[in-house]
Amino acid sequence: MLPPGVPVSLFPFCWLVVMASITTQEILRFPPRLVPGAHLRENMRQVIHRIDFFGSPFNTVVVSVAGTVLALFFDSLAAFAFAKYEFPARKPLFGILLPTYMIPGRLSLVPQFVTTSDFGWAGSLKAVVIPGAANAFGIFWMRQYAQNSRPDELLDAGRIDGAGFFRLYWQVTLPLFRPALAFLGIFTFIQFRNDRIRPLAALANLNVTCNTDCAVVMAGALMSVIPLIVALLVGARHFLPDLAAGATKM
């Protein structure tokens, strides 16, 4: 039997599918229709026909995927160093890092624009990918995972075999980080995607172009969340088994 919170959580998405598959007249009808209709394909065709729907989302997917891959690499690398290596000022540096997560991202927009302009990146995808290639939350999350669940004996065995820092990170530690990396990847991908204004502008343009055709707008909204669903399905299978196993341990 499903927990009572599952239907509540899934209802908004199910309602979006229903509204995207019926006509505007049926959306405005009372009582509302609760089962999908037969107009989903037509509504999606209207979305593609009326606006350049795939232009902005394509750039968003490129930025989100590239930014997520870089963030996973740099966050896990920094977390590995903070968790398993002793170096001067390790604790003060980590203490300085954590408060940066509490600074709203909007406050850094102007300095970020000035910096990227000085590097000659203005107007390119590098200006939105590279500034988000590492973040305090990711480093903190991966460090906690490394400290609490990764035995030092594996690293000691690697050192005995002559492995250096990057070999220990790449061949010994990174495969063991898979559950934490899967969660961080989903979280970072959603953050990158939600931080992009262009898909929202596309949906707003769709709303104007279609003269508030609610069914077509809902079809566009449904199409815009497909990358998030794919990211969740790909990443969740890597950390949900470990989450369930941890919940059943005594």
mmCIF file of C-alpha atoms in Angstrom:
data_model
loop_
_atom_site.group_PDB
_atom_site.id
_atom_site.type_symbol
_atom_site.label_atom_id
_atom_site.label_comp_id
_atom_site.label_asym_id
_atom_site.label_seq_id
_atom_site.Cartn_x
_atom_site.Cartn_y
_atom_site.Cartn_z
ATOM 1 C CA MET A 1 0.000 0.000 0.000
ATOM 2 C CA LEU A 2 1.330 3.415 -0.969
ATOM 3 C CA PRO A 3 1.991 5.963 1.797
ATOM 4 C CA PRO A 4 -0.664 8.708 1.890
ATOM 5 C CA GLY A 5 1.879 11.340 0.876
ATOM 6 C CA VAL A 6 2.613 9.704 -2.501
ATOM 7 C CA PRO A 7 -0.778 10.459 -4.155
ATOM 8 C CA VAL A 8 -0.641 14.003 -2.811
ATOM 9 C CA SER A 9 2.836 14.498 -4.285
ATOM 10 C CA LEU A 10 1.918 12.996 -7.652
ATOM 11 C CA PHE A 11 -1.407 14.805 -8.044
ATOM 12 C CA PRO A 12 -0.004 18.089 -9.499
ATOM 13 C CA PHE A 13 1.876 16.204 -12.217
ATOM 14 C CA CYS A 14 -1.121 13.965 -12.980
ATOM 15 C CA TRP A 15 -3.335 17.051 -13.157
ATOM 16 C CA LEU A 16 -0.850 18.650 -15.567
ATOM 17 C CA VAL A 17 -1.051 15.570 -17.820
ATOM 18 C CA VAL A 18 -4.852 15.711 -17.752
ATOM 19 C CA MET A 19 -4.977 19.416 -18.653
ATOM 20 C CA ALA A 20 -2.407 18.944 -21.426
ATOM 21 C CA SER A 21 -4.519 16.197 -23.017
ATOM 22 C CA ILE A 22 -7.900 17.985 -23.149
ATOM 23 C CA THR A 23 -9.259 21.202 -24.650
ATOM 24 C CA THR A 24 -9.443 24.604 -23.004
ATOM 25 C CA GLN A 25 -13.231 24.325 -22.798
ATOM 26 C CA GLU A 26 -12.881 21.084 -20.846
ATOM 27 C CA ILE A 27 -10.308 22.670 -18.512
ATOM 28 C CA LEU A 28 -12.737 25.468 -17.643
ATOM 29 C CA ARG A 29 -15.649 23.094 -17.157
ATOM 30 C CA PHE A 30 -17.043 22.383 -13.694
ATOM 31 C CA PRO A 31 -16.788 19.829 -12.221
ATOM 32 C CA PRO A 32 -13.245 19.393 -13.595
ATOM 33 C CA ARG A 33 -12.283 16.383 -15.642
ATOM 34 C CA LEU A 34 -9.964 14.001 -13.794
ATOM 35 C CA VAL A 35 -8.978 11.560 -16.559
ATOM 36 C CA PRO A 36 -6.723 12.253 -19.581
ATOM 37 C CA GLY A 37 -8.283 13.075 -22.942
ATOM 38 C CA ALA A 38 -7.339 12.455 -26.540
ATOM 39 C CA HIS A 39 -5.833 15.848 -27.465
ATOM 40 C CA LEU A 40 -2.313 15.504 -26.047
ATOM 41 C CA ARG A 41 -0.637 14.933 -29.423
ATOM 42 C CA GLU A 42 -2.535 17.813 -31.030
ATOM 43 C CA ASN A 43 -1.717 20.198 -28.182
ATOM 44 C CA MET A 44 1.975 19.291 -28.363
ATOM 45 C CA ARG A 45 1.926 19.777 -32.132
ATOM 46 C CA GLN A 46 0.477 23.251 -31.591
ATOM 47 C CA VAL A 47 3.277 24.064 -29.138
ATOM 48 C CA ILE A 48 5.966 23.108 -31.670
ATOM 49 C CA HIS A 49 4.152 24.867 -34.517
ATOM 50 C CA ARG A 50 3.501 28.217 -32.805
ATOM 51 C CA ILE A 51 6.834 28.895 -31.086
ATOM 52 C CA ASP A 52 10.474 27.821 -31.307
ATOM 53 C CA PHE A 53 9.968 25.598 -28.312
ATOM 54 C CA PHE A 54 13.130 23.508 -28.657
ATOM 55 C CA GLY A 55 15.493 26.455 -29.115
ATOM 56 C CA SER A 56 15.633 27.761 -25.559
ATOM 57 C CA PRO A 57 15.196 24.395 -23.787
ATOM 58 C CA PHE A 58 18.026 22.923 -25.873
ATOM 59 C CA ASN A 59 20.441 25.563 -24.580
ATOM 60 C CA THR A 60 19.112 24.973 -21.073
ATOM 61 C CA VAL A 61 19.764 21.239 -21.313
ATOM 62 C CA VAL A 62 23.303 21.870 -22.591
ATOM 63 C CA VAL A 63 24.018 24.297 -19.748
ATOM 64 C CA SER A 64 22.422 22.047 -17.130
ATOM 65 C CA VAL A 65 24.250 18.895 -18.231
ATOM 66 C CA ALA A 66 27.640 20.604 -18.574
ATOM 67 C CA GLY A 67 27.250 22.457 -15.271
ATOM 68 C CA THR A 68 26.141 19.294 -13.458
ATOM 69 C CA VAL A 69 29.102 17.253 -14.743
ATOM 70 C CA LEU A 70 31.588 19.952 -13.713
ATOM 71 C CA ALA A 71 29.930 20.401 -10.316
ATOM 72 C CA LEU A 72 30.031 16.660 -9.616
ATOM 73 C CA PHE A 73 33.735 16.547 -10.444
ATOM 74 C CA PHE A 74 34.894 19.628 -8.531
ATOM 75 C CA ASP A 75 32.560 19.134 -5.536
ATOM 76 C CA SER A 76 33.563 15.507 -5.043
ATOM 77 C CA LEU A 77 37.247 16.324 -5.546
ATOM 78 C CA ALA A 78 37.169 19.114 -2.947
ATOM 79 C CA ALA A 79 35.094 16.992 -0.557
ATOM 80 C CA PHE A 80 37.598 14.136 -0.852
ATOM 81 C CA ALA A 81 40.423 16.485 0.079
ATOM 82 C CA PHE A 82 38.513 17.996 3.021
ATOM 83 C CA ALA A 83 37.410 14.600 4.354
ATOM 84 C CA LYS A 84 40.481 12.415 3.920
ATOM 85 C CA TYR A 85 43.539 14.670 3.859
ATOM 86 C CA GLU A 86 45.201 16.816 6.488
ATOM 87 C CA PHE A 87 46.543 20.112 5.167
ATOM 88 C CA PRO A 88 47.174 23.549 6.686
ATOM 89 C CA ALA A 89 44.060 25.599 7.539
ATOM 90 C CA ARG A 90 41.722 22.776 6.494
ATOM 91 C CA LYS A 91 39.086 23.488 9.158
ATOM 92 C CA PRO A 92 39.178 27.321 8.794
ATOM 93 C CA LEU A 93 38.837 27.020 5.014
ATOM 94 C CA PHE A 94 35.851 24.702 5.373
ATOM 95 C CA GLY A 95 34.360 27.078 7.940
ATOM 96 C CA ILE A 96 34.688 29.952 5.462
ATOM 97 C CA LEU A 97 33.173 27.850 2.681
ATOM 98 C CA LEU A 98 29.924 26.936 4.443
ATOM 99 C CA PRO A 99 28.518 30.483 4.977
ATOM 100 C CA THR A 100 28.795 31.143 1.230
ATOM 101 C CA TYR A 101 25.896 28.722 0.717
ATOM 102 C CA MET A 102 23.634 31.095 2.666
ATOM 103 C CA ILE A 103 24.339 34.038 0.338
ATOM 104 C CA PRO A 104 21.446 34.466 -2.150
ATOM 105 C CA GLY A 105 22.566 33.774 -5.682
ATOM 106 C CA ARG A 106 20.913 36.950 -6.998
ATOM 107 C CA LEU A 107 23.422 39.045 -5.047
ATOM 108 C CA SER A 108 26.239 37.674 -7.190
ATOM 109 C CA LEU A 109 24.638 38.414 -10.558
ATOM 110 C CA VAL A 110 26.337 41.791 -11.091
ATOM 111 C CA PRO A 111 29.836 40.704 -9.928
ATOM 112 C CA GLN A 112 29.433 37.516 -11.967
ATOM 113 C CA PHE A 113 28.521 39.492 -15.082
ATOM 114 C CA VAL A 114 31.456 41.876 -14.609
ATOM 115 C CA THR A 115 33.880 38.993 -14.090
ATOM 116 C CA THR A 116 32.675 36.976 -17.057
ATOM 117 C CA SER A 117 32.783 40.095 -19.229
ATOM 118 C CA ASP A 118 36.392 40.693 -18.223
ATOM 119 C CA PHE A 119 37.202 37.154 -19.323
ATOM 120 C CA GLY A 120 35.426 37.744 -22.637
ATOM 121 C CA TRP A 121 32.697 35.187 -21.913
ATOM 122 C CA ALA A 122 29.716 37.545 -22.111
ATOM 123 C CA GLY A 123 27.079 36.175 -24.466
ATOM 124 C CA SER A 124 28.438 32.613 -24.377
ATOM 125 C CA LEU A 125 27.360 29.499 -22.511
ATOM 126 C CA LYS A 126 30.595 29.559 -20.517
ATOM 127 C CA ALA A 127 29.267 32.577 -18.623
ATOM 128 C CA VAL A 128 26.484 30.487 -17.056
ATOM 129 C CA VAL A 129 28.244 27.104 -16.814
ATOM 130 C CA ILE A 130 31.613 27.891 -15.236
ATOM 131 C CA PRO A 131 30.435 30.107 -12.304
ATOM 132 C CA GLY A 132 28.230 27.241 -11.124
ATOM 133 C CA ALA A 133 30.841 24.519 -11.608
ATOM 134 C CA ALA A 134 31.294 24.171 -7.829
ATOM 135 C CA ASN A 135 29.111 25.060 -4.862
ATOM 136 C CA ALA A 136 29.282 24.938 -1.088
ATOM 137 C CA PHE A 137 26.312 22.615 -0.669
ATOM 138 C CA GLY A 138 27.798 19.989 -2.989
ATOM 139 C CA ILE A 139 31.151 20.064 -1.205
ATOM 140 C CA PHE A 140 29.469 19.842 2.205
ATOM 141 C CA TRP A 141 27.194 16.994 1.101
ATOM 142 C CA MET A 142 29.998 14.942 -0.444
ATOM 143 C CA ARG A 143 32.319 15.596 2.524
ATOM 144 C CA GLN A 144 29.730 14.329 4.995
ATOM 145 C CA TYR A 145 29.164 11.238 2.885
ATOM 146 C CA ALA A 146 32.900 10.584 2.609
ATOM 147 C CA GLN A 147 33.484 11.013 6.336
ATOM 148 C CA ASN A 148 30.580 8.873 7.508
ATOM 149 C CA SER A 149 30.627 5.968 5.078
ATOM 150 C CA ARG A 150 34.044 5.618 3.431
ATOM 151 C CA PRO A 151 36.594 3.494 5.392
ATOM 152 C CA ASP A 152 40.132 4.838 5.525
ATOM 153 C CA GLU A 153 41.514 1.305 5.138
ATOM 154 C CA LEU A 154 40.768 1.385 1.401
ATOM 155 C CA LEU A 155 42.819 4.559 1.001
ATOM 156 C CA ASP A 156 45.645 3.119 3.102
ATOM 157 C CA ALA A 157 45.692 0.046 0.879
ATOM 158 C CA GLY A 158 45.863 2.283 -2.189
ATOM 159 C CA ARG A 159 48.755 4.252 -0.726
ATOM 160 C CA ILE A 160 50.627 1.031 -0.031
ATOM 161 C CA ASP A 161 50.211 0.177 -3.726
ATOM 162 C CA GLY A 162 51.760 3.537 -4.614
ATOM 163 C CA ALA A 163 48.611 5.409 -5.609
ATOM 164 C CA GLY A 164 48.734 9.195 -5.497
ATOM 165 C CA PHE A 165 46.017 11.713 -4.714
ATOM 166 C CA PHE A 166 44.221 11.678 -8.072
ATOM 167 C CA ARG A 167 44.481 7.923 -8.486
ATOM 168 C CA LEU A 168 42.997 7.397 -5.016
ATOM 169 C CA TYR A 169 40.222 9.822 -5.906
ATOM 170 C CA TRP A 170 39.451 8.439 -9.359
ATOM 171 C CA GLN A 171 39.905 4.696 -8.906
ATOM 172 C CA VAL A 172 39.170 4.116 -5.202
ATOM 173 C CA THR A 173 36.887 6.850 -3.915
ATOM 174 C CA LEU A 174 34.789 7.956 -6.877
ATOM 175 C CA PRO A 175 33.141 4.542 -7.516
ATOM 176 C CA LEU A 176 32.110 4.448 -3.857
ATOM 177 C CA PHE A 177 30.576 7.921 -4.152
ATOM 178 C CA ARG A 178 27.936 6.753 -6.646
ATOM 179 C CA PRO A 179 24.818 7.102 -4.390
ATOM 180 C CA ALA A 180 25.853 10.546 -3.166
ATOM 181 C CA LEU A 181 26.827 11.638 -6.680
ATOM 182 C CA ALA A 182 23.451 10.498 -8.042
ATOM 183 C CA PHE A 183 21.560 12.622 -5.528
ATOM 184 C CA LEU A 184 23.850 15.612 -6.021
ATOM 185 C CA GLY A 185 23.550 15.259 -9.793
ATOM 186 C CA ILE A 186 19.748 15.424 -9.674
ATOM 187 C CA PHE A 187 19.828 18.332 -7.232
ATOM 188 C CA THR A 188 22.377 20.289 -9.281
ATOM 189 C CA PHE A 189 20.632 19.602 -12.591
ATOM 190 C CA ILE A 190 17.350 20.935 -11.194
ATOM 191 C CA GLN A 191 19.125 23.994 -9.794
ATOM 192 C CA PHE A 192 20.783 24.784 -13.126
ATOM 193 C CA ARG A 193 17.555 24.290 -15.023
ATOM 194 C CA ASN A 194 15.409 26.341 -12.632
ATOM 195 C CA ASP A 195 17.961 29.150 -12.724
ATOM 196 C CA ARG A 196 17.564 29.638 -16.462
ATOM 197 C CA ILE A 197 15.038 32.285 -17.498
ATOM 198 C CA ARG A 198 14.735 31.329 -21.172
ATOM 199 C CA PRO A 199 12.392 28.321 -20.778
ATOM 200 C CA LEU A 200 10.084 30.471 -18.655
ATOM 201 C CA ALA A 201 10.200 33.145 -21.342
ATOM 202 C CA ALA A 202 9.272 30.522 -23.924
ATOM 203 C CA LEU A 203 6.225 29.482 -21.912
ATOM 204 C CA ALA A 204 5.233 33.116 -21.421
ATOM 205 C CA ASN A 205 5.568 33.699 -25.163
ATOM 206 C CA LEU A 206 3.433 30.612 -25.749
ATOM 207 C CA ASN A 207 0.756 32.044 -23.471
ATOM 208 C CA VAL A 208 0.629 35.264 -25.518
ATOM 209 C CA THR A 209 0.861 33.570 -28.918
ATOM 210 C CA CYS A 210 -1.943 31.143 -28.154
ATOM 211 C CA ASN A 211 -4.263 33.833 -26.749
ATOM 212 C CA THR A 212 -4.420 32.033 -23.407
ATOM 213 C CA ASP A 213 -5.181 28.637 -24.880
ATOM 214 C CA CYS A 214 -4.811 26.856 -21.546
ATOM 215 C CA ALA A 215 -4.568 23.381 -23.040
ATOM 216 C CA VAL A 216 -1.663 24.317 -25.326
ATOM 217 C CA VAL A 217 0.107 26.167 -22.497
ATOM 218 C CA MET A 218 -0.256 23.113 -20.246
ATOM 219 C CA ALA A 219 1.138 20.913 -23.028
ATOM 220 C CA GLY A 220 4.149 23.232 -23.240
ATOM 221 C CA ALA A 221 4.601 23.067 -19.477
ATOM 222 C CA LEU A 222 4.445 19.267 -19.616
ATOM 223 C CA MET A 223 7.075 19.165 -22.361
ATOM 224 C CA SER A 224 9.325 21.500 -20.355
ATOM 225 C CA VAL A 225 9.470 19.175 -17.330
ATOM 226 C CA ILE A 226 10.432 16.066 -19.340
ATOM 227 C CA PRO A 227 14.214 16.678 -18.859
ATOM 228 C CA LEU A 228 13.681 16.785 -15.088
ATOM 229 C CA ILE A 229 11.782 13.489 -15.166
ATOM 230 C CA VAL A 230 14.536 11.874 -17.227
ATOM 231 C CA ALA A 231 17.202 13.135 -14.791
ATOM 232 C CA LEU A 232 15.233 11.767 -11.844
ATOM 233 C CA LEU A 233 14.716 8.358 -13.438
ATOM 234 C CA VAL A 234 18.388 8.071 -14.387
ATOM 235 C CA GLY A 235 19.784 9.207 -11.050
ATOM 236 C CA ALA A 236 17.278 7.818 -8.561
ATOM 237 C CA ARG A 237 18.101 4.186 -9.265
ATOM 238 C CA HIS A 238 21.647 4.796 -8.016
ATOM 239 C CA PHE A 239 20.804 6.136 -4.561
ATOM 240 C CA LEU A 240 17.307 4.876 -3.686
ATOM 241 C CA PRO A 241 18.484 1.274 -2.963
ATOM 242 C CA ASP A 242 21.136 2.616 -0.558
ATOM 243 C CA LEU A 243 18.550 4.907 1.030
ATOM 244 C CA ALA A 244 16.168 2.014 1.560
ATOM 245 C CA ALA A 245 18.949 -0.187 2.934
ATOM 246 C CA GLY A 246 19.960 2.507 5.397
ATOM 247 C CA ALA A 247 16.381 2.945 6.559
ATOM 248 C CA THR A 248 16.081 -0.750 7.436
ATOM 249 C CA LYS A 249 19.313 -0.997 9.424
ATOM 250 C CA MET A 250 18.935 -1.366 13.173
#
